[in-house]
């Protein structure tokens, strides 16, 4: 590809260009400020490539999502979560032996230190589980060695993070309802263990329904990575200062919590419940979302990257009917969601702005069918996203272009002024 030319203040400058695997074009502006004295202005980083990555490919116009080259449609529903996590982290589908060893390592490292449990015990009963998860993961760097240069530490810490995130999540739920904790079992899959730790009674054997185990695997895989989204960029930003893996990932968990990002799944359920309580008057809320004088948005609609459809939402919509039918559930919130989608997809406001249902629109209805309480929805997103965050942390450590991330700004505050002391503030 030929160089890009920029004419600025009467002078012409050339910048190298390059192409990604799928012909995505980039202009390398690393030298822009040195050559021209100017910087780029790109709030929200909609046009800024912060790194080269080999993990996930998205084509937002075509609705394409691939992990390590594999289309999401070929992975979700076809692999166990831990096999997909292996692919995400190590770049290849595991052999049967690798899968068995990896699953065993994850179970062995899913037990949490008893001091961590007592730490968890002291959160107030009203604590939000996302807050518990973020700070419990951050505190893991107090419990485990975490030298980022030591491959043995790194490898164990990866297993601990992927293994323990579900244990911490399930324990935070058990604590909130006052039930004793249940530990994982080696003969259960990742998702089956999570469901058992959430819902088993200590008094009797709990058989994890297969429909629930499979649905959870699919949900977690669909959430596993999404290239440079807000939480993953946060993990990379923190990692760039050479912060340890626990510090980096816990920052990602906190970024995910916001309602424009992973917190949207909880917000969608709250919105659908509100509409249901308002006599199912969904048109009122469609109109509110279009009203410039209101801050209301249809939660679960729109995406920075997808401008045609979100392939994850498409898969979930197909799955939601099947799973609810198999489980014998009729959820009035699903009817509202379908009505909202139908109306919005025909409405000029949404068509012009290319606003489509995203992954969070239908995931909550599935979580609800699995018996997951609403405030745990974003925690489920975090469990699924964990291998993705770690894959980016690993990739970044090896990146020859790695520099501490440090954007610039254009200062728009007061010009130079002087303070004249009068002694009153001393
Ligand atoms: N409902 C109504 N209007 C909307 C919505 C919505 N959900 N989303 C965007 N718009 C409008 C927005 O008001 C703006 O209109 P105008 O051009 O007239 O000012 C236009 O569409 C562009 O919006 P934007 O905020 O500039 O778009 P963005 O790319 O910065 O934001 C988004 C993307 C996902 C944050 C946004 O669409 C949104 O707030 N959606 C609702 C929250 C949500 O569902 N988030 C989950 C995202 S998917 C999961 C994940 O990866 O985190």
CSV table of C-alpha atoms and ligand atoms in Angstrom, one decimal:
chain,number,residue,atom,x,y,z
A,1,UNK,CA,0.0,0.0,0.0
A,2,UNK,CA,1.3,3.4,-0.8
A,3,UNK,CA,2.2,6.0,1.9
A,4,UNK,CA,-0.5,8.4,3.1
A,5,UNK,CA,0.1,12.1,2.4
A,6,UNK,CA,-1.0,14.9,4.7
A,7,UNK,CA,-0.9,18.6,3.8
A,8,UNK,CA,-0.7,20.6,6.9
A,9,UNK,CA,0.1,24.3,7.2
A,10,UNK,CA,1.3,24.3,3.6
A,11,UNK,CA,3.7,21.5,4.0
A,12,UNK,CA,3.3,17.9,2.7
A,13,UNK,CA,4.2,14.9,5.0
A,14,UNK,CA,4.2,11.2,4.2
A,15,UNK,CA,3.2,8.5,6.6
A,16,UNK,CA,3.7,4.7,6.2
A,17,UNK,CA,0.6,2.5,5.8
A,18,UNK,CA,0.0,-1.2,6.4
A,19,UNK,CA,-2.7,-3.8,6.1
A,20,UNK,CA,-4.0,-6.4,8.5
A,21,UNK,CA,-4.7,-10.0,7.6
A,22,UNK,CA,-8.2,-9.1,6.5
A,23,UNK,CA,-7.1,-6.1,4.5
A,24,UNK,CA,-7.9,-3.6,7.2
A,25,UNK,CA,-6.0,-0.4,6.4
A,26,UNK,CA,-4.0,1.6,8.8
A,27,UNK,CA,-1.9,4.8,8.6
A,28,UNK,CA,1.0,4.8,11.0
A,29,UNK,CA,1.0,8.2,12.7
A,30,UNK,CA,3.7,7.4,15.3
A,31,UNK,CA,5.9,10.2,13.9
A,32,UNK,CA,3.0,12.7,13.4
A,33,UNK,CA,3.8,15.0,16.3
A,34,UNK,CA,7.6,14.9,15.8
A,35,UNK,CA,7.1,15.9,12.1
A,36,UNK,CA,4.2,18.3,12.3
A,37,UNK,CA,3.9,19.4,15.9
A,38,UNK,CA,0.2,18.4,15.8
A,39,UNK,CA,-1.6,15.4,17.4
A,40,UNK,CA,-4.7,13.5,16.3
A,41,UNK,CA,-8.0,14.3,18.1
A,42,UNK,CA,-10.2,11.2,18.4
A,43,UNK,CA,-12.4,11.1,21.5
A,44,UNK,CA,-13.6,7.6,22.2
A,45,UNK,CA,-10.8,6.3,20.0
A,46,UNK,CA,-13.2,5.4,17.2
A,47,UNK,CA,-10.4,5.7,14.6
A,48,UNK,CA,-7.4,4.8,16.7
A,49,UNK,CA,-5.6,1.5,16.4
A,50,UNK,CA,-3.8,1.1,19.8
A,51,UNK,CA,-2.0,-2.2,18.9
A,52,UNK,CA,-1.6,-5.0,16.4
A,53,UNK,CA,-3.4,-8.1,17.7
A,54,UNK,CA,-3.7,-11.8,16.6
A,55,UNK,CA,-6.6,-12.7,18.9
A,56,UNK,CA,-10.0,-11.6,17.6
A,57,UNK,CA,-11.2,-10.2,14.3
A,58,UNK,CA,-14.4,-8.2,13.9
A,59,UNK,CA,-15.9,-6.8,10.8
A,60,UNK,CA,-18.7,-4.5,12.2
A,61,UNK,CA,-20.2,-3.8,8.7
A,62,UNK,CA,-20.5,-7.5,7.9
A,63,UNK,CA,-21.4,-8.7,11.4
A,64,UNK,CA,-18.3,-11.0,11.6
A,65,UNK,CA,-16.6,-12.1,14.8
A,66,UNK,CA,-13.8,-14.6,14.8
A,67,UNK,CA,-11.6,-15.9,17.7
A,68,UNK,CA,-8.1,-16.9,16.5
A,69,UNK,CA,-9.5,-17.1,13.0
A,70,UNK,CA,-12.5,-19.3,13.8
A,71,UNK,CA,-16.0,-17.9,13.2
A,72,UNK,CA,-17.9,-17.5,16.4
A,73,UNK,CA,-20.8,-19.6,14.9
A,74,UNK,CA,-18.4,-22.6,14.7
A,75,UNK,CA,-17.3,-22.3,18.3
A,76,UNK,CA,-20.4,-21.4,20.3
A,77,UNK,CA,-22.5,-24.4,21.0
A,78,UNK,CA,-19.8,-26.7,19.7
A,79,UNK,CA,-17.0,-26.4,22.4
A,80,UNK,CA,-17.0,-26.6,26.1
A,81,UNK,CA,-16.1,-23.2,27.7
A,82,UNK,CA,-12.7,-24.5,28.9
A,83,UNK,CA,-11.8,-25.7,25.4
A,84,UNK,CA,-12.7,-22.3,23.9
A,85,UNK,CA,-10.7,-20.6,26.8
A,86,UNK,CA,-7.7,-22.8,25.8
A,87,UNK,CA,-8.1,-21.6,22.2
A,88,UNK,CA,-8.3,-18.0,23.3
A,89,UNK,CA,-5.2,-18.2,25.5
A,90,UNK,CA,-2.9,-20.5,23.5
A,91,UNK,CA,-4.1,-19.9,19.9
A,92,UNK,CA,-5.1,-23.5,19.1
A,93,UNK,CA,-8.0,-25.9,19.7
A,94,UNK,CA,-6.7,-28.3,22.3
A,95,UNK,CA,-6.2,-32.0,21.6
A,96,UNK,CA,-8.2,-34.3,23.8
A,97,UNK,CA,-5.2,-34.8,26.1
A,98,UNK,CA,-4.5,-31.0,26.3
A,99,UNK,CA,-8.2,-30.5,27.0
A,100,UNK,CA,-8.2,-33.0,29.9
A,101,UNK,CA,-5.0,-31.6,31.4
A,102,UNK,CA,-6.2,-28.0,31.1
A,103,UNK,CA,-9.6,-28.8,32.6
A,104,UNK,CA,-8.0,-30.6,35.5
A,105,UNK,CA,-5.6,-27.7,36.1
A,106,UNK,CA,-8.5,-25.2,36.1
A,107,UNK,CA,-10.4,-27.3,38.6
A,108,UNK,CA,-7.4,-27.7,40.9
A,109,UNK,CA,-6.9,-23.9,40.8
A,110,UNK,CA,-10.5,-23.0,41.3
A,111,UNK,CA,-10.3,-23.4,45.1
A,112,UNK,CA,-9.9,-20.1,46.9
A,113,UNK,CA,-7.5,-19.5,49.8
A,114,UNK,CA,-9.3,-19.7,53.1
A,115,UNK,CA,-8.1,-16.2,53.9
A,116,UNK,CA,-9.7,-15.0,50.7
A,117,UNK,CA,-12.9,-16.5,51.9
A,118,UNK,CA,-12.8,-14.6,55.2
A,119,UNK,CA,-12.1,-11.5,53.2
A,120,UNK,CA,-15.2,-12.1,51.1
A,121,UNK,CA,-17.2,-12.9,54.3
A,122,UNK,CA,-16.7,-9.3,55.5
A,123,UNK,CA,-18.4,-7.5,52.6
A,124,UNK,CA,-21.7,-6.0,53.6
A,125,UNK,CA,-24.7,-8.2,52.6
A,126,UNK,CA,-25.8,-5.4,50.2
A,127,UNK,CA,-22.5,-5.3,48.3
A,128,UNK,CA,-22.8,-5.5,44.5
A,129,UNK,CA,-21.3,-8.8,43.2
A,130,UNK,CA,-19.3,-6.9,40.6
A,131,UNK,CA,-17.7,-4.8,43.3
A,132,UNK,CA,-16.9,-8.0,45.2
A,133,UNK,CA,-15.4,-9.7,42.1
A,134,UNK,CA,-13.2,-6.7,41.2
A,135,UNK,CA,-11.7,-6.3,44.6
A,136,UNK,CA,-11.4,-10.0,45.3
A,137,UNK,CA,-9.4,-10.4,42.0
A,138,UNK,CA,-7.3,-7.3,42.8
A,139,UNK,CA,-6.6,-8.8,46.3
A,140,UNK,CA,-5.3,-12.1,44.7
A,141,UNK,CA,-1.9,-10.3,44.2
A,142,UNK,CA,-1.7,-10.3,48.0
A,143,UNK,CA,-2.1,-14.1,48.1
A,144,UNK,CA,-0.1,-15.3,45.2
A,145,UNK,CA,3.4,-14.6,43.7
A,146,UNK,CA,3.0,-12.7,40.5
A,147,UNK,CA,6.3,-12.0,38.9
A,148,UNK,CA,5.3,-11.2,35.3
A,149,UNK,CA,8.8,-12.3,34.0
A,150,UNK,CA,8.5,-15.7,35.6
A,151,UNK,CA,6.7,-18.1,33.2
A,152,UNK,CA,5.8,-20.5,36.1
A,153,UNK,CA,4.1,-17.7,38.0
A,154,UNK,CA,2.3,-16.5,34.9
A,155,UNK,CA,1.1,-19.9,33.9
A,156,UNK,CA,-0.3,-20.7,37.4
A,157,UNK,CA,-1.9,-17.2,37.7
A,158,UNK,CA,-3.7,-17.7,34.5
A,159,UNK,CA,-5.2,-21.0,35.8
A,160,UNK,CA,-6.1,-19.3,39.1
A,161,UNK,CA,-7.8,-16.4,37.4
A,162,UNK,CA,-9.9,-18.5,35.0
A,163,UNK,CA,-10.5,-21.2,37.7
A,164,UNK,CA,-11.3,-18.9,40.6
A,165,UNK,CA,-13.4,-16.2,38.9
A,166,UNK,CA,-16.4,-18.6,38.9
A,167,UNK,CA,-15.8,-19.7,42.5
A,168,UNK,CA,-15.7,-16.1,43.7
A,169,UNK,CA,-18.8,-15.3,41.7
A,170,UNK,CA,-20.7,-18.3,43.1
A,171,UNK,CA,-19.5,-17.6,46.6
A,172,UNK,CA,-20.6,-13.9,46.5
A,173,UNK,CA,-24.1,-15.1,45.5
A,174,UNK,CA,-24.2,-17.8,48.2
A,175,UNK,CA,-23.1,-15.2,50.8
A,176,UNK,CA,-25.9,-12.8,49.6
A,177,UNK,CA,-28.6,-15.4,50.2
A,178,UNK,CA,-26.9,-16.8,53.4
A,179,UNK,CA,-26.2,-20.3,52.0
A,180,UNK,CA,-23.0,-22.2,52.8
A,181,UNK,CA,-20.3,-22.3,50.1
A,182,UNK,CA,-20.0,-25.3,47.8
A,183,UNK,CA,-16.6,-26.2,46.3
A,184,UNK,CA,-16.0,-27.3,42.7
A,185,UNK,CA,-15.7,-31.0,41.7
A,186,UNK,CA,-13.2,-32.5,39.3
A,187,UNK,CA,-15.8,-34.6,37.4
A,188,UNK,CA,-17.9,-31.5,36.4
A,189,UNK,CA,-17.3,-29.2,33.5
A,190,UNK,CA,-16.5,-25.5,34.1
A,191,UNK,CA,-20.1,-24.4,33.6
A,192,UNK,CA,-21.6,-27.4,35.5
A,193,UNK,CA,-19.3,-26.6,38.4
A,194,UNK,CA,-20.5,-23.0,38.4
A,195,UNK,CA,-24.2,-23.9,38.3
A,196,UNK,CA,-23.6,-26.5,41.1
A,197,UNK,CA,-21.8,-24.0,43.3
A,198,UNK,CA,-24.6,-21.5,42.7
A,199,UNK,CA,-27.7,-23.7,43.2
A,200,UNK,CA,-26.9,-27.0,44.9
A,201,UNK,CA,-28.4,-27.7,48.3
A,202,UNK,CA,-25.8,-28.9,50.8
A,203,UNK,CA,-28.4,-31.5,51.9
A,204,UNK,CA,-28.8,-33.4,48.6
A,205,UNK,CA,-27.1,-34.4,45.4
A,206,UNK,CA,-27.6,-31.8,42.6
A,207,UNK,CA,-27.7,-32.9,39.0
A,208,UNK,CA,-26.9,-30.1,36.7
A,209,UNK,CA,-29.5,-30.0,33.9
A,210,UNK,CA,-27.7,-30.5,30.6
A,211,UNK,CA,-29.7,-27.8,28.9
A,212,UNK,CA,-28.5,-25.3,31.5
A,213,UNK,CA,-24.8,-26.4,31.3
A,214,UNK,CA,-24.8,-26.2,27.5
A,215,UNK,CA,-26.6,-22.8,27.4
A,216,UNK,CA,-24.1,-21.4,29.9
A,217,UNK,CA,-21.1,-22.7,27.9
A,218,UNK,CA,-22.5,-20.9,24.8
A,219,UNK,CA,-23.2,-17.7,26.7
A,220,UNK,CA,-19.7,-17.6,28.2
A,221,UNK,CA,-18.0,-18.4,24.8
A,222,UNK,CA,-20.0,-15.6,23.1
A,223,UNK,CA,-18.7,-13.1,25.7
A,224,UNK,CA,-15.1,-14.3,25.6
A,225,UNK,CA,-13.4,-11.6,23.6
A,226,UNK,CA,-14.3,-8.5,21.6
A,227,UNK,CA,-10.9,-7.0,20.7
A,228,UNK,CA,-10.3,-3.4,21.9
A,229,UNK,CA,-13.5,-2.8,23.9
A,230,UNK,CA,-13.5,-0.6,27.0
A,231,UNK,CA,-12.6,-3.2,29.6
A,232,UNK,CA,-9.9,-5.0,27.4
A,233,UNK,CA,-8.4,-1.6,26.5
A,234,UNK,CA,-8.3,-0.9,30.3
A,235,UNK,CA,-6.5,-4.2,30.9
A,236,UNK,CA,-4.0,-3.3,28.3
A,237,UNK,CA,-3.6,0.3,29.6
A,238,UNK,CA,-2.9,-1.0,33.1
A,239,UNK,CA,-0.6,-3.8,31.8
A,240,UNK,CA,1.4,-1.2,29.9
A,241,UNK,CA,2.8,0.2,33.1
A,242,UNK,CA,4.0,-3.3,33.9
A,243,UNK,CA,1.3,-3.8,36.6
A,244,UNK,CA,0.8,-7.4,37.6
A,245,UNK,CA,-1.8,-9.6,36.0
A,246,UNK,CA,-4.3,-9.4,38.9
A,247,UNK,CA,-4.1,-5.6,39.0
A,248,UNK,CA,-4.6,-5.4,35.2
A,249,UNK,CA,-7.6,-7.8,35.1
A,250,UNK,CA,-9.3,-6.3,38.1
A,251,UNK,CA,-9.2,-2.9,36.4
A,252,UNK,CA,-10.9,-4.5,33.4
A,253,UNK,CA,-13.7,-5.9,35.7
A,254,UNK,CA,-14.4,-2.4,37.1
A,255,UNK,CA,-14.5,-1.0,33.5
A,256,UNK,CA,-16.9,-3.8,32.5
A,257,UNK,CA,-19.3,-2.8,35.3
A,258,UNK,CA,-20.5,0.4,33.6
A,259,UNK,CA,-24.0,0.3,32.1
A,260,UNK,CA,-22.8,1.3,28.6
A,261,UNK,CA,-20.5,-1.8,28.6
A,262,UNK,CA,-21.1,-5.1,30.4
A,263,UNK,CA,-23.5,-3.5,32.9
A,264,UNK,CA,-25.9,-3.2,30.0
A,265,UNK,CA,-27.2,-6.7,30.5
A,266,UNK,CA,-28.4,-5.8,34.0
A,267,UNK,CA,-29.8,-2.5,32.7
A,268,UNK,CA,-31.7,-4.3,29.9
A,269,UNK,CA,-33.5,-6.6,32.4
A,270,UNK,CA,-34.3,-3.6,34.7
A,271,UNK,CA,-35.7,-1.8,31.6
A,272,UNK,CA,-37.8,-4.8,30.5
A,273,UNK,CA,-39.1,-5.2,34.0
A,274,UNK,CA,-40.0,-1.5,34.2
A,275,UNK,CA,-41.9,-1.7,30.9
A,276,UNK,CA,-43.7,-4.9,32.1
A,277,UNK,CA,-44.8,-3.0,35.3
A,278,UNK,CA,-45.9,-0.1,33.0
A,279,UNK,CA,-48.6,-2.3,31.4
A,280,UNK,CA,-46.2,-3.6,28.7
A,281,UNK,CA,-46.3,-0.2,27.1
A,282,UNK,CA,-43.1,-0.6,25.1
A,283,UNK,CA,-44.0,2.1,22.5
A,284,UNK,CA,-43.8,4.7,25.3
A,285,UNK,CA,-40.1,3.7,25.8
A,286,UNK,CA,-39.3,3.6,22.1
A,287,UNK,CA,-40.6,7.1,21.8
A,288,UNK,CA,-38.7,8.1,25.0
A,289,UNK,CA,-35.4,6.8,23.5
A,290,UNK,CA,-36.0,8.9,20.4
A,291,UNK,CA,-36.8,12.1,22.4
A,292,UNK,CA,-33.8,14.5,22.3
A,293,UNK,CA,-35.0,16.0,25.6
A,294,UNK,CA,-34.7,12.7,27.4
A,295,UNK,CA,-31.5,10.8,28.5
A,296,UNK,CA,-33.3,7.5,28.1
A,297,UNK,CA,-31.7,4.9,25.8
A,298,UNK,CA,-32.9,1.5,24.8
A,299,UNK,CA,-30.5,-0.6,26.7
A,300,UNK,CA,-29.1,-3.5,24.7
A,301,UNK,CA,-29.3,-1.4,21.5
A,302,UNK,CA,-26.4,0.0,19.5
A,303,UNK,CA,-22.8,-0.8,19.3
A,304,UNK,CA,-19.6,1.2,18.5
A,305,UNK,CA,-18.4,-1.4,16.0
A,306,UNK,CA,-21.4,-3.4,14.7
A,307,UNK,CA,-23.4,-1.3,12.2
A,308,UNK,CA,-25.4,-4.1,10.6
A,309,UNK,CA,-26.0,-6.7,13.2
A,310,UNK,CA,-24.2,-8.2,16.2
A,311,UNK,CA,-23.5,-11.8,15.4
A,312,UNK,CA,-23.6,-12.7,19.1
A,313,UNK,CA,-27.1,-11.2,19.5
A,314,UNK,CA,-28.2,-13.2,16.4
A,315,UNK,CA,-27.0,-16.5,17.9
A,316,UNK,CA,-28.5,-15.6,21.3
A,317,UNK,CA,-31.9,-14.8,19.8
A,318,UNK,CA,-32.0,-18.2,18.1
A,319,UNK,CA,-31.0,-19.9,21.3
A,320,UNK,CA,-33.3,-18.1,23.7
A,321,UNK,CA,-36.5,-19.6,22.2
A,322,UNK,CA,-35.0,-23.1,22.1
A,323,UNK,CA,-33.7,-23.0,25.7
A,324,UNK,CA,-36.9,-21.5,27.2
A,325,UNK,CA,-39.0,-24.0,25.4
A,326,UNK,CA,-36.8,-26.9,26.6
A,327,UNK,CA,-37.0,-25.6,30.1
A,328,UNK,CA,-40.8,-25.0,29.9
A,329,UNK,CA,-40.5,-21.3,30.7
A,330,UNK,CA,-42.7,-18.6,29.3
A,331,UNK,CA,-41.2,-15.2,30.1
A,332,UNK,CA,-43.3,-12.1,29.5
A,333,UNK,CA,-40.1,-10.1,29.3
A,334,UNK,CA,-39.1,-12.0,26.2
A,335,UNK,CA,-42.3,-10.9,24.5
A,336,UNK,CA,-41.6,-7.3,25.3
A,337,UNK,CA,-38.0,-7.7,24.0
A,338,UNK,CA,-39.2,-9.1,20.7
A,339,UNK,CA,-41.8,-6.3,20.4
A,340,UNK,CA,-39.2,-3.7,21.1
A,341,UNK,CA,-36.8,-5.2,18.5
A,342,UNK,CA,-39.5,-5.4,15.9
A,343,UNK,CA,-40.6,-1.8,16.3
A,344,UNK,CA,-37.1,-0.4,16.5
A,345,UNK,CA,-35.8,-2.2,13.5
A,346,UNK,CA,-38.5,-0.5,11.4
A,347,UNK,CA,-38.1,2.9,12.9
A,348,UNK,CA,-36.2,5.6,11.0
A,349,UNK,CA,-34.5,6.8,14.1
A,350,UNK,CA,-32.9,3.5,14.8
A,351,UNK,CA,-32.3,2.7,11.1
A,352,UNK,CA,-30.5,6.0,10.4
A,353,UNK,CA,-28.2,5.5,13.4
A,354,UNK,CA,-27.7,1.8,12.7
A,355,UNK,CA,-28.9,0.7,16.1
A,356,UNK,CA,-29.5,-3.0,16.4
A,357,UNK,CA,-29.8,-5.3,19.4
A,358,UNK,CA,-26.4,-6.2,20.9
A,359,UNK,CA,-25.3,-9.2,22.9
A,360,UNK,CA,-26.8,-7.8,26.1
A,361,UNK,CA,-30.3,-7.5,24.7
A,362,UNK,CA,-31.2,-11.2,24.9
A,363,UNK,CA,-28.5,-12.6,27.3
A,364,UNK,CA,-30.4,-11.4,30.4
A,365,UNK,CA,-33.5,-13.4,29.5
A,366,UNK,CA,-31.3,-16.5,29.2
A,367,UNK,CA,-29.5,-15.8,32.5
A,368,UNK,CA,-32.9,-15.3,34.1
A,369,UNK,CA,-34.1,-18.6,32.8
A,370,UNK,CA,-31.0,-20.2,34.3
A,371,UNK,CA,-32.0,-18.7,37.7
A,372,UNK,CA,-29.2,-16.2,37.8
A,373,UNK,CA,-30.2,-13.1,39.8
A,374,UNK,CA,-30.2,-9.8,37.9
A,375,UNK,CA,-27.3,-8.2,39.8
A,376,UNK,CA,-25.1,-11.2,38.8
A,377,UNK,CA,-25.5,-10.8,35.1
A,378,UNK,CA,-22.5,-8.6,34.6
A,379,UNK,CA,-20.5,-11.0,36.7
A,380,UNK,CA,-21.4,-13.8,34.2
A,381,UNK,CA,-20.1,-11.5,31.4
A,382,UNK,CA,-16.8,-11.1,33.4
A,383,UNK,CA,-16.5,-14.9,33.8
A,384,UNK,CA,-16.8,-15.3,30.1
A,385,UNK,CA,-14.5,-12.4,29.3
A,386,UNK,CA,-11.7,-13.5,31.7
A,387,UNK,CA,-9.7,-15.7,29.1
A,388,UNK,CA,-10.0,-12.8,26.6
A,389,UNK,CA,-8.5,-10.2,29.0
A,390,UNK,CA,-5.7,-12.6,29.9
A,391,UNK,CA,-5.0,-13.3,26.2
A,392,UNK,CA,-4.5,-9.6,25.7
A,393,UNK,CA,-2.3,-9.3,28.8
A,394,UNK,CA,-0.2,-12.1,27.5
A,395,UNK,CA,0.0,-10.7,23.9
A,396,UNK,CA,0.9,-7.3,25.2
A,397,UNK,CA,3.9,-8.6,27.2
A,398,UNK,CA,5.4,-10.0,24.0
A,399,UNK,CA,4.6,-6.9,21.9
A,400,UNK,CA,7.9,-5.5,20.4
A,401,UNK,CA,6.0,-2.1,20.1
A,402,UNK,CA,5.0,-2.1,23.8
A,403,UNK,CA,5.3,1.4,25.3
A,404,UNK,CA,3.5,2.7,28.4
A,405,UNK,CA,0.1,3.9,27.1
A,406,UNK,CA,0.0,7.6,27.5
A,407,UNK,CA,-2.5,9.6,25.2
A,408,UNK,CA,-2.1,13.3,24.8
A,409,UNK,CA,-4.7,16.0,25.1
A,410,UNK,CA,-5.5,19.5,23.8
A,411,UNK,CA,-5.6,21.9,26.7
A,412,UNK,CA,-8.7,24.1,26.6
A,413,UNK,CA,-8.5,25.7,30.1
A,414,UNK,CA,-7.6,29.2,31.2
A,415,UNK,CA,-4.5,30.8,29.7
A,416,UNK,CA,-1.6,31.7,31.9
A,417,UNK,CA,-2.7,33.8,34.9
A,418,UNK,CA,-1.0,34.7,38.2
A,419,UNK,CA,-1.9,34.2,41.8
A,420,UNK,CA,-1.6,37.3,43.9
A,421,UNK,CA,-1.3,36.1,47.6
A,422,UNK,CA,-3.1,38.3,50.1
A,423,UNK,CA,-2.4,36.1,53.1
A,424,UNK,CA,-6.0,34.9,53.6
A,425,UNK,CA,-5.3,31.3,52.6
A,426,UNK,CA,-2.3,30.8,54.8
B,1,LIG,N1,-31.0,4.1,22.4
B,1,LIG,C1,-31.3,5.3,21.7
B,1,LIG,N2,-30.4,6.0,21.0
B,1,LIG,C2,-29.2,5.5,20.9
B,1,LIG,C3,-28.7,4.3,21.6
B,1,LIG,C4,-29.7,3.6,22.3
B,1,LIG,N3,-29.4,2.5,22.9
B,1,LIG,N4,-27.4,4.1,21.3
B,1,LIG,C5,-27.0,5.2,20.6
B,1,LIG,N5,-28.1,6.0,20.3
B,1,LIG,C6,-28.0,7.2,19.5
B,1,LIG,C7,-27.3,8.4,20.2
B,1,LIG,O1,-28.2,9.1,21.0
B,1,LIG,C8,-26.7,9.1,19.1
B,1,LIG,O2,-27.8,9.9,18.5
B,1,LIG,P1,-27.4,11.3,17.8
B,1,LIG,O3,-26.5,11.0,16.7
B,1,LIG,O4,-28.8,11.8,17.3
B,1,LIG,O5,-26.8,12.2,18.9
B,1,LIG,C9,-26.3,8.0,18.1
B,1,LIG,O6,-27.2,6.9,18.4
B,1,LIG,C10,-24.9,7.5,18.2
B,1,LIG,O7,-24.7,7.2,19.6
B,1,LIG,P2,-23.3,7.2,20.4
B,1,LIG,O8,-23.5,7.3,21.8
B,1,LIG,O9,-22.4,8.3,19.8
B,1,LIG,O10,-22.6,5.8,19.9
B,1,LIG,P3,-21.4,5.1,20.6
B,1,LIG,O11,-20.8,4.3,19.5
B,1,LIG,O12,-20.5,6.1,21.2
B,1,LIG,O13,-22.0,4.2,21.7
B,1,LIG,C11,-23.1,2.4,22.8
B,1,LIG,C12,-22.2,2.9,21.6
B,1,LIG,C13,-23.1,0.9,22.8
B,1,LIG,C14,-22.4,2.9,24.1
B,1,LIG,C15,-24.5,3.0,22.7
B,1,LIG,O14,-25.1,2.6,21.5
B,1,LIG,C16,-25.4,2.8,23.9
B,1,LIG,O15,-25.3,3.6,24.9
B,1,LIG,N6,-26.1,1.6,23.9
B,1,LIG,C17,-26.9,1.3,25.1
B,1,LIG,C18,-26.0,0.6,26.1
B,1,LIG,C19,-25.6,-0.8,25.7
B,1,LIG,O16,-26.5,-1.6,25.2
B,1,LIG,N7,-24.3,-1.2,25.8
B,1,LIG,C20,-23.8,-2.5,25.5
B,1,LIG,C21,-22.9,-2.5,24.4
B,1,LIG,S1,-22.6,-4.2,23.7
B,1,LIG,C22,-21.7,-5.0,25.0
B,1,LIG,C23,-20.4,-4.5,25.2
B,1,LIG,O17,-19.5,-4.9,24.4
B,1,LIG,O18,-20.1,-3.8,26.1
